[in-house]
N, CA and C atoms as an extended XYZ file, in Angstrom:
333
Properties=species:S:1:pos:R:3:atomname:S:1:resname:S:1:resid:I:1 pbc="F F F"
N        -1.649      -18.889        4.685 N   UNK     1
C        -1.794      -17.772        3.790 CA  UNK     1
C        -1.871      -16.491        4.614 C   UNK     1
N        -1.008      -15.559        4.330 N   UNK     2
C        -1.013      -14.274        5.025 CA  UNK     2
C        -1.780      -13.259        4.204 C   UNK     2
N        -2.565      -12.443        4.885 N   UNK     3
C        -3.262      -11.348        4.246 CA  UNK     3
C        -2.952      -10.093        5.044 C   UNK     3
N        -2.981       -8.944        4.369 N   UNK     4
C        -2.851       -7.683        5.082 CA  UNK     4
C        -4.078       -7.494        5.959 C   UNK     4
N        -3.888       -7.033        7.164 N   UNK     5
C        -5.022       -6.594        7.977 CA  UNK     5
C        -4.759       -5.168        8.406 C   UNK     5
N        -5.802       -4.425        8.567 N   UNK     6
C        -5.690       -3.062        9.061 CA  UNK     6
C        -5.629       -3.170       10.573 C   UNK     6
N        -4.484       -2.867       11.143 N   UNK     7
C        -4.316       -3.013       12.581 CA  UNK     7
C        -5.078       -1.960       13.375 C   UNK     7
N        -5.650       -0.965       12.684 N   UNK     8
C        -6.533       -0.019       13.358 CA  UNK     8
C        -7.917       -0.641       13.547 C   UNK     8
N        -8.275       -1.548       12.662 N   UNK     9
C        -9.592       -2.177       12.673 CA  UNK     9
C        -9.400       -3.598       12.152 C   UNK     9
N        -9.221       -4.546       13.037 N   UNK    10
C        -8.881       -5.909       12.640 CA  UNK    10
C        -9.986       -6.613       11.855 C   UNK    10
N       -11.135       -5.954       11.668 N   UNK    11
C       -12.185       -6.572       10.883 CA  UNK    11
C       -11.941       -6.398        9.386 C   UNK    11
N       -11.059       -5.487        8.999 N   UNK    12
C       -10.765       -5.275        7.583 CA  UNK    12
C        -9.579       -6.127        7.182 C   UNK    12
N        -9.794       -7.009        6.233 N   UNK    13
C        -8.711       -7.844        5.739 CA  UNK    13
C        -8.404       -7.420        4.315 C   UNK    13
N        -7.122       -7.196        4.057 N   UNK    14
C        -6.726       -6.765        2.732 CA  UNK    14
C        -6.879       -7.897        1.734 C   UNK    14
N        -7.279       -7.534        0.547 N   UNK    15
C        -7.534       -8.533       -0.478 CA  UNK    15
C        -6.268       -9.095       -1.082 C   UNK    15
N        -5.105       -8.543       -0.768 N   UNK    16
C        -3.850       -9.003       -1.360 CA  UNK    16
C        -3.195      -10.058       -0.469 C   UNK    16
N        -2.794      -11.160       -1.076 N   UNK    17
C        -2.200      -12.281       -0.357 CA  UNK    17
C        -0.882      -12.671       -1.006 C   UNK    17
N        -0.298      -13.738       -0.504 N   UNK    18
C         0.945      -14.248       -1.084 CA  UNK    18
C         0.764      -14.658       -2.543 C   UNK    18
N        -0.457      -14.978       -2.937 N   UNK    19
C        -0.725      -15.398       -4.308 CA  UNK    19
C        -1.060      -14.229       -5.228 C   UNK    19
N        -1.204      -13.043       -4.688 N   UNK    20
C        -1.573      -11.874       -5.486 CA  UNK    20
C        -0.393      -11.359       -6.294 C   UNK    20
N        -0.719      -10.808       -7.461 N   UNK    21
C         0.292      -10.184       -8.308 CA  UNK    21
C        -0.286       -8.934       -8.948 C   UNK    21
N         0.573       -7.976       -9.225 N   UNK    22
C         0.213       -6.747       -9.918 CA  UNK    22
C         0.757       -6.883      -11.338 C   UNK    22
N        -0.135       -6.851      -12.340 N   UNK    23
C         0.301       -7.086      -13.718 CA  UNK    23
C        -0.145       -6.010      -14.704 C   UNK    23
N        -0.999       -5.078      -14.260 N   UNK    24
C        -1.501       -4.037      -15.157 CA  UNK    24
C        -1.453       -2.679      -14.460 C   UNK    24
N        -1.536       -1.621      -15.257 N   UNK    25
C        -1.576       -0.265      -14.697 CA  UNK    25
C        -2.814       -0.103      -13.818 C   UNK    25
N        -3.938       -0.658      -14.231 N   UNK    26
C        -5.148       -0.577      -13.406 CA  UNK    26
C        -4.910       -1.215      -12.043 C   UNK    26
N        -4.227       -2.349      -12.020 N   UNK    27
C        -3.941       -3.011      -10.743 CA  UNK    27
C        -2.967       -2.195       -9.894 C   UNK    27
N        -2.043       -1.488      -10.520 N   UNK    28
C        -1.157       -0.583       -9.781 CA  UNK    28
C        -2.003        0.466       -9.070 C   UNK    28
N        -2.916        1.069       -9.807 N   UNK    29
C        -3.764        2.112       -9.224 CA  UNK    29
C        -4.714        1.537       -8.177 C   UNK    29
N        -5.252        0.352       -8.429 N   UNK    30
C        -6.149       -0.284       -7.448 CA  UNK    30
C        -5.411       -0.577       -6.141 C   UNK    30
N        -4.162       -1.028       -6.245 N   UNK    31
C        -3.343       -1.297       -5.058 CA  UNK    31
C        -3.148       -0.017       -4.249 C   UNK    31
N        -2.788        1.061       -4.923 N   UNK    32
C        -2.600        2.346       -4.241 CA  UNK    32
C        -3.908        2.820       -3.602 C   UNK    32
N        -4.995        2.731       -4.331 N   UNK    33
C        -6.294        3.166       -3.800 CA  UNK    33
C        -6.695        2.351       -2.582 C   UNK    33
N        -6.447        1.073       -2.618 N   UNK    34
C        -6.815        0.224       -1.487 CA  UNK    34
C        -6.014        0.597       -0.239 C   UNK    34
N        -4.714        0.782       -0.416 N   UNK    35
C        -3.878        1.145        0.730 CA  UNK    35
C        -4.297        2.480        1.322 C   UNK    35
N        -4.558        3.455        0.462 N   UNK    36
C        -4.911        4.797        0.930 CA  UNK    36
C        -6.339        4.861        1.442 C   UNK    36
N        -7.295        4.392        0.649 N   UNK    37
C        -8.704        4.593        0.978 CA  UNK    37
C        -9.274        3.584        1.972 C   UNK    37
N        -8.760        2.367        1.960 N   UNK    38
C        -9.289        1.348        2.861 CA  UNK    38
C        -8.437        1.171        4.120 C   UNK    38
N        -7.126        1.148        3.953 N   UNK    39
C        -6.244        0.920        5.101 CA  UNK    39
C        -5.668        2.202        5.676 C   UNK    39
N        -5.902        3.315        4.974 N   UNK    40
C        -5.454        4.631        5.434 CA  UNK    40
C        -3.942        4.704        5.631 C   UNK    40
N        -3.232        4.121        4.698 N   UNK    41
C        -1.766        4.142        4.722 CA  UNK    41
C        -1.305        5.116        3.642 C   UNK    41
N        -0.568        6.147        4.016 N   UNK    42
C        -0.103        7.138        3.041 CA  UNK    42
C         1.129        6.623        2.303 C   UNK    42
N         0.906        5.717        1.428 N   UNK    43
C         2.005        5.041        0.754 CA  UNK    43
C         2.910        6.016        0.023 C   UNK    43
N         4.131        5.629       -0.079 N   UNK    44
C         5.088        6.261       -0.979 CA  UNK    44
C         5.773        5.097       -1.677 C   UNK    44
N         5.855        5.139       -2.983 N   UNK    45
C         6.412        3.986       -3.700 CA  UNK    45
C         7.805        3.565       -3.245 C   UNK    45
N         8.570        4.481       -2.681 N   UNK    46
C         9.936        4.158       -2.252 CA  UNK    46
C        10.030        3.632       -0.826 C   UNK    46
N         8.938        3.701       -0.072 N   UNK    47
C         8.981        3.302        1.337 CA  UNK    47
C         8.861        1.792        1.509 C   UNK    47
N         9.577        1.288        2.488 N   UNK    48
C         9.521       -0.119        2.874 CA  UNK    48
C         8.298       -0.315        3.766 C   UNK    48
N         7.490       -1.299        3.462 N   UNK    49
C         6.280       -1.547        4.250 CA  UNK    49
C         6.603       -1.899        5.704 C   UNK    49
N         7.827       -2.314        5.986 N   UNK    50
C         8.209       -2.618        7.368 CA  UNK    50
C         8.283       -1.362        8.217 C   UNK    50
N         8.320       -0.191        7.590 N   UNK    51
C         8.516        1.053        8.331 CA  UNK    51
C         7.233        1.827        8.593 C   UNK    51
N         6.104        1.356        8.103 N   UNK    52
C         4.847        2.048        8.378 CA  UNK    52
C         4.417        1.767        9.818 C   UNK    52
N         4.038        2.843       10.519 N   UNK    53
C         3.705        2.758       11.937 CA  UNK    53
C         2.323        3.352       12.168 C   UNK    53
N         1.552        2.731       13.030 N   UNK    54
C         0.265        3.261       13.454 CA  UNK    54
C         0.548        4.372       14.456 C   UNK    54
N         0.167        5.607       14.123 N   UNK    55
C         0.485        6.741       14.991 CA  UNK    55
C        -0.234        6.687       16.335 C   UNK    55
N        -1.409        6.078       16.377 N   UNK    56
C        -2.150        6.002       17.632 CA  UNK    56
C        -1.519        5.032       18.613 C   UNK    56
N        -1.027        3.910       18.112 N   UNK    57
C        -0.515        2.873       19.007 CA  UNK    57
C         1.006        2.806       19.044 C   UNK    57
N         1.652        3.364       18.018 N   UNK    58
C         3.105        3.262       17.918 CA  UNK    58
C         3.574        1.902       17.430 C   UNK    58
N         2.628        1.023       17.109 N   UNK    59
C         2.964       -0.320       16.639 CA  UNK    59
C         3.122       -0.321       15.126 C   UNK    59
N         3.798       -1.342       14.636 N   UNK    60
C         3.939       -1.493       13.202 CA  UNK    60
C         2.564       -1.607       12.558 C   UNK    60
N         2.397       -0.956       11.412 N   UNK    61
C         1.132       -1.039       10.683 CA  UNK    61
C         0.931       -2.430       10.091 C   UNK    61
N         2.037       -3.067        9.679 N   UNK    62
C         1.972       -4.382        9.045 CA  UNK    62
C         2.865       -5.359        9.780 C   UNK    62
N         2.446       -6.612        9.825 N   UNK    63
C         3.300       -7.669       10.358 CA  UNK    63
C         4.463       -7.871        9.389 C   UNK    63
N         5.519       -8.574        9.808 N   UNK    64
C         6.618       -8.840        8.866 CA  UNK    64
C         6.147       -9.574        7.599 C   UNK    64
N         5.205      -10.483        7.732 N   UNK    65
C         4.688      -11.210        6.572 CA  UNK    65
C         3.914      -10.285        5.646 C   UNK    65
N         3.078       -9.420        6.227 N   UNK    66
C         2.317       -8.457        5.433 CA  UNK    66
C         3.246       -7.478        4.727 C   UNK    66
N         4.275       -7.032        5.437 N   UNK    67
C         5.244       -6.099        4.846 CA  UNK    67
C         5.954       -6.745        3.664 C   UNK    67
N         6.281       -8.012        3.785 N   UNK    68
C         6.944       -8.715        2.677 CA  UNK    68
C         6.031       -8.767        1.454 C   UNK    68
N         4.756       -9.019        1.667 N   UNK    69
C         3.795       -9.035        0.566 CA  UNK    69
C         3.694       -7.637       -0.042 C   UNK    69
N         3.553       -6.629        0.790 N   UNK    70
C         3.446       -5.257        0.297 CA  UNK    70
C         4.677       -4.826       -0.482 C   UNK    70
N         5.853       -5.167        0.017 N   UNK    71
C         7.090       -4.805       -0.678 CA  UNK    71
C         7.194       -5.521       -2.027 C   UNK    71
N         6.803       -6.783       -2.059 N   UNK    72
C         6.842       -7.517       -3.332 CA  UNK    72
C         5.858       -6.925       -4.333 C   UNK    72
N         4.655       -6.605       -3.854 N   UNK    73
C         3.656       -6.030       -4.755 CA  UNK    73
C         4.075       -4.650       -5.247 C   UNK    73
N         4.707       -3.867       -4.384 N   UNK    74
C         5.172       -2.552       -4.828 CA  UNK    74
C         6.277       -2.712       -5.873 C   UNK    74
N         7.152       -3.697       -5.703 N   UNK    75
C         8.182       -3.960       -6.714 CA  UNK    75
C         7.524       -4.341       -8.035 C   UNK    75
N         6.444       -5.116       -7.965 N   UNK    76
C         5.709       -5.465       -9.176 CA  UNK    76
C         5.086       -4.223       -9.804 C   UNK    76
N         4.618       -3.286       -8.973 N   UNK    77
C         4.077       -2.021       -9.494 CA  UNK    77
C         5.147       -1.276      -10.294 C   UNK    77
N         6.356       -1.214       -9.744 N   UNK    78
C         7.455       -0.568      -10.468 CA  UNK    78
C         7.704       -1.264      -11.799 C   UNK    78
N         7.714       -2.589      -11.796 N   UNK    79
C         7.964       -3.351      -13.030 CA  UNK    79
C         6.892       -3.065      -14.076 C   UNK    79
N         5.636       -3.085      -13.652 N   UNK    80
C         4.522       -2.836      -14.574 CA  UNK    80
C         4.643       -1.431      -15.160 C   UNK    80
N         4.924       -0.457      -14.311 N   UNK    81
C         5.043        0.921      -14.791 CA  UNK    81
C         6.221        1.075      -15.747 C   UNK    81
N         7.343        0.468      -15.413 N   UNK    82
C         8.512        0.533      -16.302 CA  UNK    82
C         8.188       -0.049      -17.672 C   UNK    82
N         7.541       -1.209      -17.690 N   UNK    83
C         7.215       -1.870      -18.967 CA  UNK    83
C         6.206       -1.064      -19.777 C   UNK    83
N         5.325       -0.340      -19.088 N   UNK    84
C         4.303        0.462      -19.764 CA  UNK    84
C         4.791        1.887      -20.035 C   UNK    84
N         6.037        2.172      -19.646 N   UNK    85
C         6.604        3.509      -19.803 CA  UNK    85
C         5.741        4.562      -19.094 C   UNK    85
N         5.318        4.215      -17.886 N   UNK    86
C         4.508        5.119      -17.056 CA  UNK    86
C         5.281        5.422      -15.783 C   UNK    86
N         5.068        6.591      -15.243 N   UNK    87
C         5.747        7.021      -14.031 CA  UNK    87
C         4.896        6.624      -12.824 C   UNK    87
N         5.433        5.760      -11.979 N   UNK    88
C         4.679        5.278      -10.819 CA  UNK    88
C         4.281        6.420       -9.885 C   UNK    88
N         5.138        7.435       -9.779 N   UNK    89
C         4.840        8.570       -8.904 CA  UNK    89
C         3.665        9.375       -9.455 C   UNK    89
N         3.642        9.578      -10.763 N   UNK    90
C         2.527       10.292      -11.381 CA  UNK    90
C         1.219        9.543      -11.199 C   UNK    90
N         1.276        8.235      -11.133 N   UNK    91
C         0.063        7.436      -10.937 CA  UNK    91
C        -0.402        7.429       -9.488 C   UNK    91
N         0.537        7.311       -8.552 N   UNK    92
C         0.157        7.115       -7.147 CA  UNK    92
C        -0.059        8.409       -6.368 C   UNK    92
N         0.709        9.449       -6.660 N   UNK    93
C         0.599       10.652       -5.842 CA  UNK    93
C        -0.781       11.305       -5.894 C   UNK    93
N        -1.461       11.359       -7.041 N   UNK    94
C        -2.822       11.913       -7.015 CA  UNK    94
C        -3.777       11.112       -6.125 C   UNK    94
N        -3.576        9.824       -6.036 N   UNK    95
C        -4.411        8.984       -5.177 CA  UNK    95
C        -4.174        9.342       -3.714 C   UNK    95
N        -2.913        9.518       -3.344 N   UNK    96
C        -2.574        9.900       -1.972 CA  UNK    96
C        -3.127       11.284       -1.665 C   UNK    96
N        -2.936       12.224       -2.577 N   UNK    97
C        -3.445       13.586       -2.378 CA  UNK    97
C        -4.960       13.600       -2.235 C   UNK    97
N        -5.658       12.813       -3.053 N   UNK    98
C        -7.109       12.748       -2.964 CA  UNK    98
C        -7.545       12.200       -1.608 C   UNK    98
N        -6.842       11.205       -1.100 N   UNK    99
C        -7.153       10.679        0.223 CA  UNK    99
C        -7.026       11.736        1.298 C   UNK    99
N        -5.988       12.525        1.207 N   UNK   100
C        -5.779       13.603        2.181 CA  UNK   100
C        -6.868       14.659        2.037 C   UNK   100
N        -7.193       15.038        0.795 N   UNK   101
C        -8.238       16.044        0.575 CA  UNK   101
C        -9.601       15.565        1.042 C   UNK   101
N        -9.814       14.257        1.011 N   UNK   102
C       -11.079       13.688        1.491 CA  UNK   102
C       -11.131       13.573        2.998 C   UNK   102
N       -10.084       14.018        3.659 N   UNK   103
C       -10.082       14.029        5.112 CA  UNK   103
C        -9.690       12.720        5.757 C   UNK   103
N        -9.122       11.822        4.989 N   UNK   104
C        -8.681       10.561        5.567 CA  UNK   104
C        -7.503       10.845        6.486 C   UNK   104
N        -7.621       10.404        7.732 N   UNK   105
C        -6.533       10.556        8.690 CA  UNK   105
C        -5.559        9.432        8.451 C   UNK   105
N        -4.509        9.748        7.721 N   UNK   106
C        -3.561        8.720        7.309 CA  UNK   106
C        -2.479        8.527        8.360 C   UNK   106
N        -2.213        7.265        8.675 N   UNK   107
C        -1.051        6.941        9.504 CA  UNK   107
C         0.176        7.235        8.657 C   UNK   107
N         1.313        7.337        9.279 N   UNK   108
C         2.513        7.609        8.511 CA  UNK   108
C         3.651        6.726        8.945 C   UNK   108
N         4.607        6.610        8.063 N   UNK   109
C         5.772        5.776        8.322 CA  UNK   109
C         6.672        6.414        9.372 C   UNK   109
N         7.278        5.597       10.178 N   UNK   110
C         8.188        6.072       11.210 CA  UNK   110
C         9.582        6.289       10.703 C   UNK   110
N         9.920        5.783        9.540 N   UNK   111
C        11.267        5.938        8.981 CA  UNK   111
C        11.193        6.482        7.591 C   UNK   111
């Protein structure tokens, strides 16, 4: 079973695994909040998780397995938002902005 880990602090293990699914708008927002507030990843719904890079080390933020989980969950976020007639960008961007305003030093994607 693969889980996301924060490569800045290997003691933090992400709660999302291969068995996790996003099925509600609340879960879409919880996923975004977790990535931003706990893992300090400045997500963008269109970005591939394989392209997030730790700025301090230059290493990938996620392993290939973690990136696959993140990409699948983000696709599920899009599906949930489409079915609920909600805009994923309107839901996620305030979360990212709040993280930045709170002074979270967010790593950024290299691509």
